[in-house]
mmCIF file of C-alpha atoms in Angstrom:
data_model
loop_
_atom_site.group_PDB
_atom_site.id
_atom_site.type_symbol
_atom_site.label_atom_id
_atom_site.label_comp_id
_atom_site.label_asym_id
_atom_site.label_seq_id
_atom_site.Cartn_x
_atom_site.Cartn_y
_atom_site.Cartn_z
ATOM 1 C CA UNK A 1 32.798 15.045 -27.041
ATOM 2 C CA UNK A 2 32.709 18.521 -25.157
ATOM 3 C CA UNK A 3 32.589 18.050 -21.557
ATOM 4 C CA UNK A 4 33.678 21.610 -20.836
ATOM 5 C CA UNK A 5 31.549 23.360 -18.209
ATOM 6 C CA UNK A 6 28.747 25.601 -19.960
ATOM 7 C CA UNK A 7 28.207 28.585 -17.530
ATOM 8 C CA UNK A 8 24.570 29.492 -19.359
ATOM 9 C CA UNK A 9 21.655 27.867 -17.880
ATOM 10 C CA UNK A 10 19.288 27.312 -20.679
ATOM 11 C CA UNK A 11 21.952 26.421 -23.247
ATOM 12 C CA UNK A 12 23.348 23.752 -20.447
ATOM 13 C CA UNK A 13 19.759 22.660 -20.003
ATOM 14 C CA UNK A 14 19.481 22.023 -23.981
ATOM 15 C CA UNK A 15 22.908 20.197 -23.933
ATOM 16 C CA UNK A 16 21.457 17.684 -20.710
ATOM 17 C CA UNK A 17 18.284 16.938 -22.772
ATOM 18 C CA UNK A 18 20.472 16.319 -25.925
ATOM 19 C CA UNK A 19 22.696 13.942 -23.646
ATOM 20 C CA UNK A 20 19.637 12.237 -22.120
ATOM 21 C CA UNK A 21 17.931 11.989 -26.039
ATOM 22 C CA UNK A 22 20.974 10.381 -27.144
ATOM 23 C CA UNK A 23 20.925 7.697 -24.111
ATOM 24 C CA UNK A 24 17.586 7.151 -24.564
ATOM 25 C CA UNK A 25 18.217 6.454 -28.109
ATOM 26 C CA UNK A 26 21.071 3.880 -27.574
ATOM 27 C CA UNK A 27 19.349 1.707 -24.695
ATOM 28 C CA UNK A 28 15.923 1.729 -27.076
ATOM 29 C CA UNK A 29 18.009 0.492 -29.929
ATOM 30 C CA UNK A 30 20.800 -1.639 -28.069
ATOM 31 C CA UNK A 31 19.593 -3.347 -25.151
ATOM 32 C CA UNK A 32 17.391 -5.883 -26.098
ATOM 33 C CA UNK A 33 15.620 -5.853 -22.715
ATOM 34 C CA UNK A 34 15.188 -2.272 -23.281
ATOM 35 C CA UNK A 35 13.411 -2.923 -26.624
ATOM 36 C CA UNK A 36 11.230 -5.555 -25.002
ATOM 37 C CA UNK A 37 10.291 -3.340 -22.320
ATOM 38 C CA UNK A 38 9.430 -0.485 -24.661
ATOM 39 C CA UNK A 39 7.473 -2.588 -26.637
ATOM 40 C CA UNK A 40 5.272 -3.901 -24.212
ATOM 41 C CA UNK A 41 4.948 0.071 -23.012
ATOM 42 C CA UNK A 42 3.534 0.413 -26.423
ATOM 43 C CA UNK A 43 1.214 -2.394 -26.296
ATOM 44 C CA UNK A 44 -0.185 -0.956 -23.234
ATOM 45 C CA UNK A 45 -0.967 2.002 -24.845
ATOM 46 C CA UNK A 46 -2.990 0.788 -27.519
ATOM 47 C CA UNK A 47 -4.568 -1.069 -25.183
ATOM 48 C CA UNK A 48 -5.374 1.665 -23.015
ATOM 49 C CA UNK A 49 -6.854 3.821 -26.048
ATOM 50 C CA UNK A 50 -8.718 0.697 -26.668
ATOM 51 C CA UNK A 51 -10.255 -0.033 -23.495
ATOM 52 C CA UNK A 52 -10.704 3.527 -23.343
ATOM 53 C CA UNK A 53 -8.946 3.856 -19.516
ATOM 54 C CA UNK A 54 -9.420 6.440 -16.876
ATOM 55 C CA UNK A 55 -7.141 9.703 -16.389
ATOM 56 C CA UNK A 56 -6.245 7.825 -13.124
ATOM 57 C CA UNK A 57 -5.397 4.286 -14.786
ATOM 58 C CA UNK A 58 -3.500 6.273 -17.298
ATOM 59 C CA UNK A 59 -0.987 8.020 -14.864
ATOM 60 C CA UNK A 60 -0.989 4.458 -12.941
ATOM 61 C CA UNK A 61 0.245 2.648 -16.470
ATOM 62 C CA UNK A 62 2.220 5.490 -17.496
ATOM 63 C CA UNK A 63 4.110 5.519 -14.054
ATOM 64 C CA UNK A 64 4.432 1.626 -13.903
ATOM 65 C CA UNK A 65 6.143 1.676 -17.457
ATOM 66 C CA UNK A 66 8.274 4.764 -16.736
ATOM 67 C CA UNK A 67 9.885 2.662 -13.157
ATOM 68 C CA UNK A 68 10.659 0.064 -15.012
ATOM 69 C CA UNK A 69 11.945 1.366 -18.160
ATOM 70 C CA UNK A 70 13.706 3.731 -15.780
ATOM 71 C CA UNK A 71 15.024 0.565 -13.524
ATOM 72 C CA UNK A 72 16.604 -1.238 -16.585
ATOM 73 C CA UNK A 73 18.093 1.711 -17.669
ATOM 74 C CA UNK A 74 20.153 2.143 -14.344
ATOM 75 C CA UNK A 75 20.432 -1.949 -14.191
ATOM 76 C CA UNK A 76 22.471 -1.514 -17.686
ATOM 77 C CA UNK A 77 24.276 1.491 -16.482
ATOM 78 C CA UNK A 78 25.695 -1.012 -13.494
ATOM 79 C CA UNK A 79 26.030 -3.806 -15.838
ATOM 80 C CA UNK A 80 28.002 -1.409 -17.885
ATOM 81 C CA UNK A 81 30.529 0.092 -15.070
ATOM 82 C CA UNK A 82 30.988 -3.473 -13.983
ATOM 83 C CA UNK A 83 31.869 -4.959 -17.152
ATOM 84 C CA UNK A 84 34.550 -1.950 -17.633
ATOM 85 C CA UNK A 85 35.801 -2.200 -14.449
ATOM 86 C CA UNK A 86 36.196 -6.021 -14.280
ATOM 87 C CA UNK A 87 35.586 -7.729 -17.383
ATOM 88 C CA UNK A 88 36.282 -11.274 -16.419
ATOM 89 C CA UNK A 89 33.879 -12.687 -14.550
ATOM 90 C CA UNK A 90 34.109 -11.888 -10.386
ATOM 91 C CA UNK A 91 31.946 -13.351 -8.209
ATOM 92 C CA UNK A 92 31.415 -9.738 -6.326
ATOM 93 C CA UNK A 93 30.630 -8.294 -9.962
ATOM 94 C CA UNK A 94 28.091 -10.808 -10.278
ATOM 95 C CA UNK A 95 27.058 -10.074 -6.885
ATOM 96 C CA UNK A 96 26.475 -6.355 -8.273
ATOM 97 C CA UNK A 97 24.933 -7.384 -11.414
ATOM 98 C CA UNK A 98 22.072 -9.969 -9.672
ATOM 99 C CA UNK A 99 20.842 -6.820 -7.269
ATOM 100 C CA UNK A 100 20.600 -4.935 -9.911
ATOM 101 C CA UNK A 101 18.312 -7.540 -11.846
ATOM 102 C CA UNK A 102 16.662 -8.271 -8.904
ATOM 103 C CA UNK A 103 15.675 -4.170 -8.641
ATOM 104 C CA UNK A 104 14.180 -4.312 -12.522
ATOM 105 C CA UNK A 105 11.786 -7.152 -10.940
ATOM 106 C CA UNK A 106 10.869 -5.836 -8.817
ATOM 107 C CA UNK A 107 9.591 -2.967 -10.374
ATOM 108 C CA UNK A 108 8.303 -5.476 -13.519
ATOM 109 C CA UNK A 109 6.100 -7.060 -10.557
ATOM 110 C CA UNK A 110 4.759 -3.774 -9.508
ATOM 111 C CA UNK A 111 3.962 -2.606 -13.394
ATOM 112 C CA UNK A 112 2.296 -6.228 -13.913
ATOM 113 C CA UNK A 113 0.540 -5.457 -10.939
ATOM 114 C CA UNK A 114 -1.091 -2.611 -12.259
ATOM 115 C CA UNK A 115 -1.667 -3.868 -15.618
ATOM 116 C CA UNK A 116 -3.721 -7.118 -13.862
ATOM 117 C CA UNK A 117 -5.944 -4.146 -11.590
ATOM 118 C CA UNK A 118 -6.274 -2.106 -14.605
ATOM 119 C CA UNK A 119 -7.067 -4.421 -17.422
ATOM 120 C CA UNK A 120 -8.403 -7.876 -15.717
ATOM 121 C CA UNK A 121 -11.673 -6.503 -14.774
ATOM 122 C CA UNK A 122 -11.923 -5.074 -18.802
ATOM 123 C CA UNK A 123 -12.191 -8.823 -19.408
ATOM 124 C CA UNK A 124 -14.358 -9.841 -16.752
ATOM 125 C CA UNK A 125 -17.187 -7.390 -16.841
#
């Protein structure tokens, strides 16, 4: 891999997206709480072409999904640096590891949150 500094900005810009594609690509089709997580984001898509949403429930959704996909990408990042770092099991490691869980729930409570405001009154009314 090439990790020598590219003094252009719009080829370096090319080469970050590349590098972010390319993460993207292995958390989607590694981490299996990834693939959960991107699955339900595309559940709530469909649903939201189905029950025809507002512009402002869409950024709502879009944002909720984005935190938490974002979230669990950074929890396996940690997850990752810890395991390297110390792969027998440490009770400070594990420490680590539980905040960073707890962080992904946090932000799964907020997206469930605004799939209930969004979508419960659909049902109701």
């Amino acid at each position: 891999m090439d990790f020598e500094k590219d003094n252009t900005f719009l080829k370096g810009r090319i080469k970050s997206i590349g590098y972010a594609a390319k993460g993207a690509v292995k958390l989607i089709t590694t981490e299996h709480s990834v693939m959960v997580q991107s699955s339900l984001a595309v559940l709530m898509i469909i649903a939201g072409f189905y029950f025809h949403i507002s512009r402002e429930e869409w950024m709502m959704q879009i944002l909720a999904f984005g935190l938490v996909l974002s979230v669990e990408s950074l929890n396996t990042a940690v997850e990752k640096i810890a395991d390297f770092i110390h792969p027998e099991f440490h009770s400070k490691i594990g420490f680590i590891k539980d905040i960073a869980a707890g962080a992904v729930m946090f932000a799964a409570m907020a997206a469930i949150a605004v799939g209930l405001l969004i979508y419960v009154p659909k049902f109701l009314y």
